[in-house]
Short mmCIF file of N, CA and C in Angstrom, two decimals:
data_model
loop_
_atom_site.label_atom_id
_atom_site.label_comp_id
_atom_site.label_asym_id
_atom_site.label_seq_id
_atom_site.Cartn_x
_atom_site.Cartn_y
_atom_site.Cartn_z
N MET A 5 0.83 -1.19 0.00
CA MET A 5 0.00 0.00 0.00
C MET A 5 0.88 1.25 0.00
N PHE A 6 1.88 1.28 0.88
CA PHE A 6 2.73 2.46 0.97
C PHE A 6 3.53 2.65 -0.33
N THR A 7 4.05 1.55 -0.86
CA THR A 7 4.82 1.64 -2.10
C THR A 7 3.97 2.19 -3.23
N PHE A 8 2.74 1.73 -3.31
CA PHE A 8 1.81 2.20 -4.35
C PHE A 8 1.61 3.71 -4.22
N ILE A 9 1.31 4.19 -3.02
CA ILE A 9 1.11 5.63 -2.80
C ILE A 9 2.38 6.40 -3.12
N GLN A 10 3.53 5.85 -2.72
CA GLN A 10 4.80 6.51 -3.00
C GLN A 10 5.00 6.69 -4.50
N GLU A 11 4.72 5.65 -5.27
CA GLU A 11 4.93 5.71 -6.71
C GLU A 11 3.91 6.62 -7.40
N ILE A 12 2.65 6.51 -7.05
CA ILE A 12 1.59 7.30 -7.69
C ILE A 12 1.71 8.78 -7.34
N GLU A 13 1.95 9.07 -6.08
CA GLU A 13 1.98 10.46 -5.61
C GLU A 13 3.37 11.08 -5.66
N GLY A 14 4.39 10.25 -5.87
CA GLY A 14 5.76 10.77 -5.93
C GLY A 14 6.27 11.28 -4.59
N VAL A 15 5.92 10.56 -3.53
CA VAL A 15 6.35 10.97 -2.19
C VAL A 15 7.19 9.86 -1.57
N ASP A 16 7.90 10.21 -0.50
CA ASP A 16 8.65 9.20 0.23
C ASP A 16 7.72 8.47 1.20
N PHE A 17 8.28 7.53 1.96
CA PHE A 17 7.46 6.74 2.88
C PHE A 17 6.74 7.62 3.89
N LYS A 18 7.45 8.59 4.44
CA LYS A 18 6.87 9.49 5.43
C LYS A 18 5.69 10.26 4.83
N GLY A 19 5.84 10.70 3.59
CA GLY A 19 4.75 11.41 2.91
C GLY A 19 3.56 10.50 2.67
N ALA A 20 3.82 9.26 2.26
CA ALA A 20 2.73 8.30 2.03
C ALA A 20 2.02 7.99 3.34
N LEU A 21 2.77 7.85 4.40
CA LEU A 21 2.19 7.60 5.72
C LEU A 21 1.27 8.75 6.12
N GLN A 22 1.74 9.97 5.93
CA GLN A 22 0.95 11.14 6.31
C GLN A 22 -0.33 11.23 5.46
N MET A 23 -0.22 10.95 4.16
CA MET A 23 -1.40 10.99 3.29
C MET A 23 -2.45 9.98 3.73
N LEU A 24 -2.02 8.76 4.01
CA LEU A 24 -2.95 7.72 4.44
C LEU A 24 -3.55 8.05 5.81
N ALA A 25 -2.75 8.60 6.69
CA ALA A 25 -3.24 8.98 8.01
C ALA A 25 -4.30 10.07 7.89
N ASP A 26 -4.05 11.05 7.01
CA ASP A 26 -5.02 12.13 6.80
C ASP A 26 -6.34 11.58 6.28
N LYS A 27 -6.27 10.66 5.32
CA LYS A 27 -7.49 10.05 4.76
C LYS A 27 -8.25 9.26 5.82
N ALA A 28 -7.51 8.62 6.73
CA ALA A 28 -8.14 7.80 7.77
C ALA A 28 -8.54 8.63 8.99
N GLY A 29 -8.16 9.90 9.01
CA GLY A 29 -8.48 10.74 10.16
C GLY A 29 -7.65 10.43 11.39
N VAL A 30 -6.44 9.94 11.15
CA VAL A 30 -5.54 9.56 12.24
C VAL A 30 -4.40 10.57 12.31
N GLN A 31 -4.07 10.98 13.52
CA GLN A 31 -2.95 11.90 13.70
C GLN A 31 -1.66 11.11 13.88
N VAL A 32 -0.66 11.44 13.10
CA VAL A 32 0.64 10.79 13.21
C VAL A 32 1.49 11.61 14.18
N VAL A 33 1.99 10.94 15.20
CA VAL A 33 2.84 11.61 16.18
C VAL A 33 4.25 11.06 16.01
N TYR A 34 5.19 11.94 15.73
CA TYR A 34 6.57 11.53 15.53
C TYR A 34 7.32 11.64 16.85
N GLU A 35 8.06 10.61 17.16
CA GLU A 35 8.82 10.56 18.40
C GLU A 35 10.24 11.06 18.13
N LYS A 36 10.73 11.90 19.01
CA LYS A 36 12.11 12.38 18.87
C LYS A 36 13.07 11.22 19.09
N SER A 37 14.15 11.21 18.33
CA SER A 37 15.08 10.08 18.41
C SER A 37 15.72 9.96 19.79
N GLU A 38 15.94 11.10 20.48
CA GLU A 38 16.53 11.02 21.82
C GLU A 38 15.60 10.28 22.77
N LYS A 39 14.30 10.58 22.65
CA LYS A 39 13.30 9.94 23.51
C LYS A 39 13.25 8.44 23.21
N ARG A 40 13.30 8.09 21.92
CA ARG A 40 13.28 6.68 21.52
C ARG A 40 14.54 5.98 22.02
N ASP A 41 15.69 6.64 21.90
CA ASP A 41 16.94 6.05 22.37
C ASP A 41 16.90 5.80 23.88
N GLU A 42 16.33 6.77 24.63
CA GLU A 42 16.22 6.61 26.08
C GLU A 42 15.30 5.43 26.42
N ARG A 43 14.17 5.35 25.71
CA ARG A 43 13.23 4.26 25.95
C ARG A 43 13.88 2.91 25.64
N ASP A 44 14.58 2.83 24.51
CA ASP A 44 15.25 1.58 24.14
C ASP A 44 16.32 1.19 25.17
N ARG A 45 17.02 2.18 25.69
CA ARG A 45 18.05 1.92 26.71
C ARG A 45 17.40 1.38 27.98
N LEU A 46 16.25 1.94 28.37
CA LEU A 46 15.56 1.46 29.57
C LEU A 46 15.02 0.05 29.37
N TYR A 47 14.51 -0.24 28.16
CA TYR A 47 14.06 -1.61 27.87
C TYR A 47 15.23 -2.58 27.98
N SER A 48 16.38 -2.17 27.48
CA SER A 48 17.58 -3.01 27.56
C SER A 48 17.98 -3.23 29.02
N LEU A 49 17.89 -2.18 29.82
CA LEU A 49 18.21 -2.28 31.24
C LEU A 49 17.27 -3.27 31.92
N LEU A 50 15.98 -3.19 31.62
CA LEU A 50 15.00 -4.10 32.23
C LEU A 50 15.25 -5.54 31.80
N GLU A 51 15.63 -5.74 30.55
CA GLU A 51 15.95 -7.08 30.06
C GLU A 51 17.18 -7.63 30.81
N THR A 52 18.18 -6.78 31.00
CA THR A 52 19.38 -7.18 31.74
C THR A 52 19.03 -7.56 33.17
N ALA A 53 18.14 -6.79 33.80
CA ALA A 53 17.71 -7.09 35.17
C ALA A 53 16.96 -8.42 35.21
N ALA A 54 16.09 -8.66 34.23
CA ALA A 54 15.34 -9.93 34.19
C ALA A 54 16.30 -11.11 34.08
N LEU A 55 17.31 -10.98 33.23
CA LEU A 55 18.30 -12.05 33.08
C LEU A 55 19.10 -12.25 34.37
N PHE A 56 19.35 -11.17 35.10
CA PHE A 56 20.03 -11.27 36.40
C PHE A 56 19.22 -12.16 37.34
N PHE A 57 17.92 -11.91 37.45
CA PHE A 57 17.08 -12.69 38.35
C PHE A 57 16.97 -14.14 37.91
N VAL A 58 16.86 -14.37 36.61
CA VAL A 58 16.81 -15.74 36.08
C VAL A 58 18.11 -16.46 36.43
N ARG A 59 19.23 -15.79 36.23
CA ARG A 59 20.53 -16.39 36.54
C ARG A 59 20.67 -16.71 38.03
N GLU A 60 20.13 -15.83 38.87
CA GLU A 60 20.21 -16.04 40.32
C GLU A 60 19.47 -17.29 40.75
N LEU A 61 18.40 -17.65 40.06
CA LEU A 61 17.66 -18.86 40.43
C LEU A 61 18.51 -20.09 40.16
N GLY A 62 19.22 -20.11 39.05
CA GLY A 62 20.16 -21.19 38.75
C GLY A 62 19.60 -22.59 38.86
N GLU A 63 20.38 -23.56 38.40
CA GLU A 63 19.96 -24.96 38.41
C GLU A 63 19.96 -25.58 39.80
N LYS A 64 20.87 -25.16 40.66
CA LYS A 64 21.03 -25.79 41.98
C LYS A 64 20.44 -24.95 43.12
N HIS A 65 19.77 -23.88 42.80
CA HIS A 65 19.24 -22.99 43.83
C HIS A 65 18.09 -23.67 44.59
N PRO A 66 18.04 -23.53 45.92
CA PRO A 66 16.95 -24.13 46.70
C PRO A 66 15.56 -23.63 46.27
N GLY A 67 15.51 -22.44 45.72
CA GLY A 67 14.23 -21.91 45.23
C GLY A 67 13.66 -22.74 44.10
N ARG A 68 14.53 -23.32 43.28
CA ARG A 68 14.08 -24.17 42.18
C ARG A 68 13.41 -25.43 42.72
N GLU A 69 14.00 -26.01 43.77
CA GLU A 69 13.40 -27.19 44.40
C GLU A 69 12.02 -26.84 44.96
N TYR A 70 11.93 -25.67 45.57
CA TYR A 70 10.64 -25.21 46.11
C TYR A 70 9.61 -25.11 44.98
N LEU A 71 10.01 -24.53 43.86
CA LEU A 71 9.09 -24.40 42.72
C LEU A 71 8.66 -25.77 42.21
N HIS A 72 9.61 -26.71 42.14
CA HIS A 72 9.27 -28.07 41.70
C HIS A 72 8.25 -28.70 42.63
N LYS A 73 8.44 -28.51 43.95
CA LYS A 73 7.49 -29.06 44.92
C LYS A 73 6.10 -28.45 44.75
N ARG A 74 6.04 -27.23 44.23
CA ARG A 74 4.77 -26.56 43.98
C ARG A 74 4.18 -26.94 42.63
N GLY A 75 4.85 -27.85 41.91
CA GLY A 75 4.35 -28.33 40.63
C GLY A 75 4.76 -27.48 39.43
N ILE A 76 5.73 -26.63 39.63
CA ILE A 76 6.20 -25.78 38.53
C ILE A 76 7.39 -26.46 37.88
N THR A 77 7.25 -26.76 36.61
CA THR A 77 8.29 -27.50 35.89
C THR A 77 9.41 -26.57 35.42
N ASP A 78 10.53 -27.18 35.05
CA ASP A 78 11.64 -26.40 34.49
C ASP A 78 11.19 -25.68 33.22
N GLU A 79 10.34 -26.34 32.44
CA GLU A 79 9.83 -25.72 31.21
C GLU A 79 9.05 -24.44 31.53
N THR A 80 8.22 -24.49 32.57
CA THR A 80 7.45 -23.31 32.98
C THR A 80 8.38 -22.23 33.52
N ILE A 81 9.36 -22.63 34.31
CA ILE A 81 10.33 -21.67 34.85
C ILE A 81 11.03 -20.95 33.71
N LYS A 82 11.43 -21.69 32.70
CA LYS A 82 12.11 -21.10 31.55
C LYS A 82 11.16 -20.24 30.73
N SER A 83 9.97 -20.75 30.47
CA SER A 83 9.00 -20.05 29.64
C SER A 83 8.59 -18.70 30.23
N PHE A 84 8.35 -18.69 31.55
CA PHE A 84 7.93 -17.46 32.21
C PHE A 84 9.09 -16.66 32.80
N ARG A 85 10.29 -17.18 32.58
CA ARG A 85 11.51 -16.51 33.04
C ARG A 85 11.43 -16.18 34.53
N ILE A 86 11.07 -17.20 35.29
CA ILE A 86 10.99 -17.05 36.74
C ILE A 86 12.41 -16.96 37.29
N GLY A 87 12.62 -16.02 38.17
CA GLY A 87 13.94 -15.83 38.75
C GLY A 87 13.88 -15.74 40.26
N PHE A 88 14.98 -15.30 40.81
CA PHE A 88 15.11 -15.18 42.26
C PHE A 88 15.76 -13.85 42.59
N ALA A 89 15.17 -13.11 43.53
CA ALA A 89 15.75 -11.85 43.99
C ALA A 89 16.53 -12.10 45.28
N PRO A 90 17.85 -11.96 45.24
CA PRO A 90 18.66 -12.20 46.44
C PRO A 90 18.34 -11.19 47.53
N ASP A 91 18.60 -11.58 48.76
CA ASP A 91 18.34 -10.74 49.92
C ASP A 91 19.50 -9.75 50.10
N SER A 92 19.63 -8.87 49.13
CA SER A 92 20.68 -7.86 49.16
C SER A 92 20.14 -6.62 48.46
N TRP A 93 20.09 -5.52 49.14
CA TRP A 93 19.46 -4.33 48.57
C TRP A 93 20.25 -3.72 47.42
N ASP A 94 21.54 -3.99 47.32
CA ASP A 94 22.33 -3.33 46.28
C ASP A 94 22.92 -4.27 45.24
N MET A 95 22.67 -5.55 45.34
CA MET A 95 23.29 -6.51 44.42
C MET A 95 22.88 -6.25 42.96
N LEU A 96 21.59 -6.02 42.73
CA LEU A 96 21.13 -5.74 41.37
C LEU A 96 21.71 -4.42 40.87
N ILE A 97 21.71 -3.41 41.71
CA ILE A 97 22.23 -2.10 41.32
C ILE A 97 23.69 -2.21 40.90
N GLU A 98 24.49 -2.90 41.70
CA GLU A 98 25.91 -3.06 41.38
C GLU A 98 26.10 -3.84 40.08
N TYR A 99 25.28 -4.87 39.88
CA TYR A 99 25.35 -5.67 38.66
C TYR A 99 25.04 -4.79 37.44
N LEU A 100 23.98 -4.00 37.54
CA LEU A 100 23.59 -3.15 36.42
C LEU A 100 24.64 -2.07 36.15
N LYS A 101 25.25 -1.53 37.20
CA LYS A 101 26.31 -0.55 37.01
C LYS A 101 27.52 -1.18 36.32
N GLU A 102 27.83 -2.43 36.67
CA GLU A 102 28.92 -3.15 36.00
C GLU A 102 28.62 -3.33 34.51
N LYS A 103 27.33 -3.42 34.18
CA LYS A 103 26.91 -3.59 32.78
C LYS A 103 26.83 -2.26 32.04
N GLY A 104 27.16 -1.16 32.73
CA GLY A 104 27.23 0.14 32.07
C GLY A 104 26.04 1.05 32.26
N TYR A 105 25.11 0.69 33.13
CA TYR A 105 23.94 1.54 33.38
C TYR A 105 24.23 2.48 34.54
N THR A 106 23.62 3.65 34.50
CA THR A 106 23.82 4.64 35.56
C THR A 106 22.75 4.49 36.64
N GLU A 107 23.03 5.06 37.80
CA GLU A 107 22.05 5.04 38.89
C GLU A 107 20.77 5.76 38.46
N LYS A 108 20.91 6.83 37.68
CA LYS A 108 19.74 7.57 37.20
C LYS A 108 18.88 6.68 36.31
N GLU A 109 19.50 5.93 35.41
CA GLU A 109 18.74 5.03 34.53
C GLU A 109 18.04 3.93 35.34
N ILE A 110 18.75 3.40 36.33
CA ILE A 110 18.18 2.34 37.17
C ILE A 110 16.95 2.87 37.91
N GLU A 111 17.05 4.10 38.39
CA GLU A 111 15.92 4.72 39.08
C GLU A 111 14.78 5.02 38.10
N LEU A 112 15.11 5.53 36.92
CA LEU A 112 14.08 5.81 35.90
C LEU A 112 13.33 4.54 35.49
N ALA A 113 14.02 3.42 35.49
CA ALA A 113 13.40 2.15 35.12
C ALA A 113 12.51 1.61 36.24
N GLY A 114 12.60 2.22 37.42
CA GLY A 114 11.77 1.79 38.54
C GLY A 114 12.34 0.63 39.33
N LEU A 115 13.62 0.36 39.15
CA LEU A 115 14.24 -0.77 39.84
C LEU A 115 14.89 -0.38 41.16
N ALA A 116 15.03 0.90 41.40
CA ALA A 116 15.62 1.37 42.65
C ALA A 116 15.12 2.78 42.91
N LYS A 117 15.23 3.17 44.15
CA LYS A 117 14.82 4.51 44.55
C LYS A 117 15.89 5.07 45.47
N LYS A 118 16.27 6.31 45.24
CA LYS A 118 17.28 6.92 46.11
C LYS A 118 16.72 6.98 47.52
N GLY A 119 17.57 6.58 48.45
CA GLY A 119 17.13 6.56 49.84
C GLY A 119 18.20 7.07 50.78
N GLU A 120 18.05 6.70 51.99
CA GLU A 120 18.96 7.14 53.05
C GLU A 120 20.26 6.37 53.07
N ARG A 121 20.30 5.18 52.48
CA ARG A 121 21.47 4.29 52.60
C ARG A 121 22.67 4.86 51.97
#
């Protein structure tokens, strides 16, 4: 559809998108690249945190045995990416900082909050 509009109207993809949006009565909102880059970086940070928790559960972790006793299979653990949060308030923060994330990014992602510590 876009290619057809581009060829017939002699516009680029962005122009074809705007023409179709106008016909459909839809407003096109363009996102600034800095905002998109920040969002992508935060998604990456959250993915890194999820992998941290999955890794913490590990194959030999007592939490895995507990999950098995509750009828949760290894397949389910893997599929839902079930992890374990260690009893350490700064372990995740230090791990994420080692991976190149800043304290500000960690806080923006909602994984930590500045406190008295």
